[in-house]
Amino acid sequence: MTKILVLTSIMGAALVGAATAAAPSLTLTSSAPAVDFGKPVTLSGALSTQKSNQAVTLDATACGSTKSTKAATVRTTANGAYTTPVSPQAATSYQASNKNAKSAMVAVSVRPLLQLVKVARNSYTAKATVGLSLKGKAVMFQRYSKLRKRWIQVKRMLLVTETVGPAAKPLVVDSVSFKAKVAKKTRVRLLISAAQAGPCYLSVGSNVLRA
């Protein structure tokens, strides 16, 4: 009787092990850990069964939300591989699934589109284009010091004006117009810090102009 019980236990363990080993798995990677707002990043992975024409769903959980939404549904190709482009509106975590198989979460960070526009001599407009509002956040106007070989803060402003785009293409443009005296032909730019851009966006610098 003891031998039968031992044999049964061994066979049961072997069957469980075989079933576990046979359970399909799914991988997911991103072509870049961070992307500029409005630009795509490529998500790709493979199904361990290596079967083609299998449906893979990509779910996205955006910054500030606990609910996931469907970002894309794709079909596997040869060797169970799949790929799809996505354009996150803010920092987003993605997960791929196929039936009971789920991938690990993959996070993609987003840099705001920060733009400095020269309106006239000593007159500028700062613009931040994003998916989630940055109104009330501060941006820094900087000049480049050749002597110190670094950027130096000239002025700190709050983004006070907001324009919201159409629902079909969700975007928000936060801006502020300001004046700042800087020596002619000095290189100038904007910078938004991680503390001001976060938690949904990364720190980023703007285009560089001549004062």
Tab-separated table of C-alpha atoms in Angstrom:
chain	number	residue	atom	x	y	z
A	1	MET	CA	0.000	0.000	0.000
A	2	THR	CA	2.804	2.402	0.931
A	3	LYS	CA	4.541	1.745	-2.415
A	4	ILE	CA	1.288	2.447	-4.276
A	5	LEU	CA	0.790	5.773	-2.455
A	6	VAL	CA	4.383	6.821	-3.114
A	7	LEU	CA	4.072	5.897	-6.791
A	8	THR	CA	0.770	7.765	-7.070
A	9	SER	CA	2.327	10.874	-5.478
A	10	ILE	CA	5.307	10.735	-7.831
A	11	MET	CA	3.067	10.370	-10.891
A	12	GLY	CA	0.830	13.217	-9.703
A	13	ALA	CA	3.822	15.490	-9.180
A	14	ALA	CA	5.145	14.566	-12.616
A	15	LEU	CA	1.819	15.389	-14.259
A	16	VAL	CA	1.630	18.758	-12.462
A	17	GLY	CA	5.202	19.509	-13.506
A	18	ALA	CA	4.448	18.605	-17.118
A	19	ALA	CA	1.330	20.774	-17.138
A	20	THR	CA	3.263	23.687	-15.664
A	21	ALA	CA	6.050	23.277	-18.197
A	22	ALA	CA	3.503	23.191	-21.019
A	23	ALA	CA	1.727	26.392	-19.923
A	24	PRO	CA	2.363	29.034	-22.603
A	25	SER	CA	4.177	32.233	-21.709
A	26	LEU	CA	4.312	35.639	-23.331
A	27	THR	CA	7.112	38.205	-23.493
A	28	LEU	CA	6.882	41.964	-23.997
A	29	THR	CA	9.588	44.580	-24.605
A	30	SER	CA	9.657	48.219	-25.696
A	31	SER	CA	11.962	49.664	-28.351
A	32	ALA	CA	12.739	52.555	-25.963
A	33	PRO	CA	12.184	53.253	-22.244
A	34	ALA	CA	11.085	56.827	-22.988
A	35	VAL	CA	9.577	58.693	-25.925
A	36	ASP	CA	8.808	62.291	-26.901
A	37	PHE	CA	5.138	63.224	-26.688
A	38	GLY	CA	3.370	62.457	-29.961
A	39	LYS	CA	6.030	60.009	-31.136
A	40	PRO	CA	5.491	56.243	-31.369
A	41	VAL	CA	7.360	53.485	-29.577
A	42	THR	CA	7.330	49.863	-30.727
A	43	LEU	CA	6.106	47.080	-28.438
A	44	SER	CA	7.107	43.549	-29.386
A	45	GLY	CA	7.322	40.060	-27.958
A	46	ALA	CA	6.666	36.391	-28.625
A	47	LEU	CA	4.366	33.582	-27.596
A	48	SER	CA	6.220	30.531	-26.278
A	49	THR	CA	4.066	28.130	-28.340
A	50	GLN	CA	5.561	29.784	-31.453
A	51	LYS	CA	2.160	29.537	-33.150
A	52	SER	CA	1.207	32.078	-35.783
A	53	ASN	CA	-2.134	33.922	-36.151
A	54	GLN	CA	-2.717	34.000	-32.374
A	55	ALA	CA	-4.470	37.078	-30.957
A	56	VAL	CA	-2.408	39.141	-28.500
A	57	THR	CA	-4.064	41.983	-26.615
A	58	LEU	CA	-2.038	44.960	-25.371
A	59	ASP	CA	-3.550	46.698	-22.345
A	60	ALA	CA	-2.380	50.110	-21.161
A	61	THR	CA	-2.523	51.695	-17.715
A	62	ALA	CA	-1.807	55.414	-17.990
A	63	CYS	CA	-0.330	57.641	-15.302
A	64	GLY	CA	-2.961	58.796	-12.843
A	65	SER	CA	-5.282	55.863	-13.539
A	66	THR	CA	-5.713	52.429	-11.990
A	67	LYS	CA	-7.855	51.137	-14.865
A	68	SER	CA	-6.345	49.518	-17.920
A	69	THR	CA	-7.656	50.094	-21.441
A	70	LYS	CA	-7.074	48.167	-24.634
A	71	ALA	CA	-4.244	49.756	-26.611
A	72	ALA	CA	-4.115	47.267	-29.480
A	73	THR	CA	-4.889	43.732	-30.612
A	74	VAL	CA	-2.405	42.068	-32.947
A	75	ARG	CA	-1.815	38.632	-34.463
A	76	THR	CA	1.352	36.626	-34.047
A	77	THR	CA	3.453	35.859	-37.100
A	78	ALA	CA	6.132	33.230	-37.659
A	79	ASN	CA	7.619	31.783	-34.448
A	80	GLY	CA	4.846	33.389	-32.398
A	81	ALA	CA	6.307	36.896	-32.719
A	82	TYR	CA	4.215	40.068	-32.635
A	83	THR	CA	4.842	43.807	-32.823
A	84	THR	CA	2.802	47.005	-32.709
A	85	PRO	CA	3.431	50.765	-32.436
A	86	VAL	CA	1.851	52.802	-29.628
A	87	SER	CA	1.940	56.524	-28.826
A	88	PRO	CA	1.461	57.028	-25.079
A	89	GLN	CA	-0.129	60.317	-23.993
A	90	ALA	CA	1.718	60.169	-20.651
A	91	ALA	CA	3.792	57.642	-18.708
A	92	THR	CA	2.110	54.299	-19.374
A	93	SER	CA	2.536	50.656	-18.331
A	94	TYR	CA	1.723	47.996	-20.908
A	95	GLN	CA	0.888	44.307	-20.545
A	96	ALA	CA	0.327	41.709	-23.269
A	97	SER	CA	-2.055	38.768	-22.915
A	98	ASN	CA	-3.084	35.693	-24.879
A	99	LYS	CA	-5.792	33.581	-23.234
A	100	ASN	CA	-4.341	32.786	-19.760
A	101	ALA	CA	-0.806	33.870	-20.627
A	102	LYS	CA	0.209	37.337	-19.495
A	103	SER	CA	3.505	39.169	-19.941
A	104	ALA	CA	5.327	41.212	-17.342
A	105	MET	CA	4.418	44.912	-17.209
A	106	VAL	CA	6.562	47.219	-19.326
A	107	ALA	CA	6.711	50.942	-18.494
A	108	VAL	CA	7.221	53.673	-21.095
A	109	SER	CA	7.963	57.227	-19.920
A	110	VAL	CA	7.058	60.347	-21.904
A	111	ARG	CA	8.863	63.662	-22.395
A	112	PRO	CA	6.646	66.761	-22.923
A	113	LEU	CA	7.025	68.684	-26.172
A	114	LEU	CA	8.526	71.923	-24.836
A	115	GLN	CA	8.812	74.826	-27.272
A	116	LEU	CA	10.299	78.307	-26.995
A	117	VAL	CA	8.974	80.886	-29.470
A	118	LYS	CA	10.616	84.282	-29.957
A	119	VAL	CA	7.867	86.845	-30.510
A	120	ALA	CA	10.071	89.946	-30.575
A	121	ARG	CA	13.266	91.262	-28.991
A	122	ASN	CA	13.137	90.207	-25.291
A	123	SER	CA	9.631	88.809	-25.777
A	124	TYR	CA	8.889	85.066	-25.812
A	125	THR	CA	6.200	82.422	-25.481
A	126	ALA	CA	6.740	79.092	-23.717
A	127	LYS	CA	4.587	76.161	-24.829
A	128	ALA	CA	4.238	72.642	-23.415
A	129	THR	CA	2.272	70.141	-25.494
A	130	VAL	CA	1.142	67.067	-23.530
A	131	GLY	CA	-1.720	64.635	-23.060
A	132	LEU	CA	-2.395	65.585	-19.421
A	133	SER	CA	-2.477	69.174	-18.217
A	134	LEU	CA	0.655	70.906	-16.903
A	135	LYS	CA	-1.179	74.156	-16.220
A	136	GLY	CA	0.198	75.834	-13.105
A	137	LYS	CA	3.556	74.066	-13.434
A	138	ALA	CA	6.765	76.065	-13.665
A	139	VAL	CA	9.205	76.261	-16.553
A	140	MET	CA	12.603	77.950	-16.454
A	141	PHE	CA	13.970	80.328	-19.062
A	142	GLN	CA	17.734	79.851	-19.284
A	143	ARG	CA	20.732	81.379	-21.041
A	144	TYR	CA	23.957	79.609	-21.881
A	145	SER	CA	27.109	81.000	-20.252
A	146	LYS	CA	30.214	80.465	-22.387
A	147	LEU	CA	32.377	81.451	-19.424
A	148	ARG	CA	30.830	78.914	-17.039
A	149	LYS	CA	30.010	76.449	-19.820
A	150	ARG	CA	26.560	75.722	-18.453
A	151	TRP	CA	22.955	76.870	-18.561
A	152	ILE	CA	21.969	79.602	-16.083
A	153	GLN	CA	18.440	80.411	-14.964
A	154	VAL	CA	17.142	83.821	-16.036
A	155	LYS	CA	13.480	83.594	-15.170
A	156	ARG	CA	10.908	81.165	-13.746
A	157	MET	CA	7.329	81.265	-15.065
A	158	LEU	CA	4.099	79.353	-14.500
A	159	LEU	CA	2.164	77.915	-17.433
A	160	VAL	CA	-1.090	79.841	-17.112
A	161	THR	CA	-2.912	79.516	-20.444
A	162	GLU	CA	-4.382	76.231	-21.640
A	163	THR	CA	-5.777	75.112	-24.986
A	164	VAL	CA	-7.386	71.687	-25.320
A	165	GLY	CA	-7.353	69.848	-28.638
A	166	PRO	CA	-10.166	67.750	-30.189
A	167	ALA	CA	-11.251	64.518	-28.507
A	168	ALA	CA	-10.205	62.571	-31.597
A	169	LYS	CA	-6.612	63.656	-31.013
A	170	PRO	CA	-6.280	64.345	-27.289
A	171	LEU	CA	-3.639	66.909	-26.498
A	172	VAL	CA	-3.238	69.926	-24.255
A	173	VAL	CA	-1.126	73.003	-24.965
A	174	ASP	CA	-0.154	74.934	-21.830
A	175	SER	CA	1.642	78.218	-22.367
A	176	VAL	CA	2.829	81.525	-20.978
A	177	SER	CA	4.043	84.706	-22.649
A	178	PHE	CA	6.841	86.610	-20.950
A	179	LYS	CA	9.608	89.176	-21.305
A	180	ALA	CA	13.261	88.667	-20.403
A	181	LYS	CA	16.343	90.764	-21.092
A	182	VAL	CA	19.298	88.771	-22.390
A	183	ALA	CA	22.343	89.919	-24.349
A	184	LYS	CA	21.758	89.770	-28.090
A	185	LYS	CA	22.648	86.485	-29.815
A	186	THR	CA	22.926	84.648	-26.500
A	187	ARG	CA	21.671	81.080	-26.689
A	188	VAL	CA	18.439	80.637	-24.706
A	189	ARG	CA	16.095	77.747	-23.962
A	190	LEU	CA	13.383	76.455	-21.623
A	191	LEU	CA	13.625	73.658	-19.084
A	192	ILE	CA	10.952	71.879	-17.079
A	193	SER	CA	12.272	69.931	-14.093
A	194	ALA	CA	11.282	66.420	-13.068
A	195	ALA	CA	9.573	67.860	-9.975
A	196	GLN	CA	7.349	70.069	-12.166
A	197	ALA	CA	6.768	67.609	-15.017
A	198	GLY	CA	6.214	64.571	-12.795
A	199	PRO	CA	4.780	62.198	-12.028
A	200	CYS	CA	3.387	61.705	-15.518
A	201	TYR	CA	6.221	63.272	-17.529
A	202	LEU	CA	10.010	63.500	-17.558
A	203	SER	CA	12.206	66.570	-17.329
A	204	VAL	CA	13.040	68.003	-20.756
A	205	GLY	CA	14.655	70.989	-22.429
A	206	SER	CA	13.191	72.971	-25.317
A	207	ASN	CA	14.609	73.999	-28.651
A	208	VAL	CA	17.475	76.514	-28.455
A	209	LEU	CA	17.162	80.030	-29.886
A	210	ARG	CA	19.339	83.123	-30.173
A	211	ALA	CA	18.146	86.069	-28.096
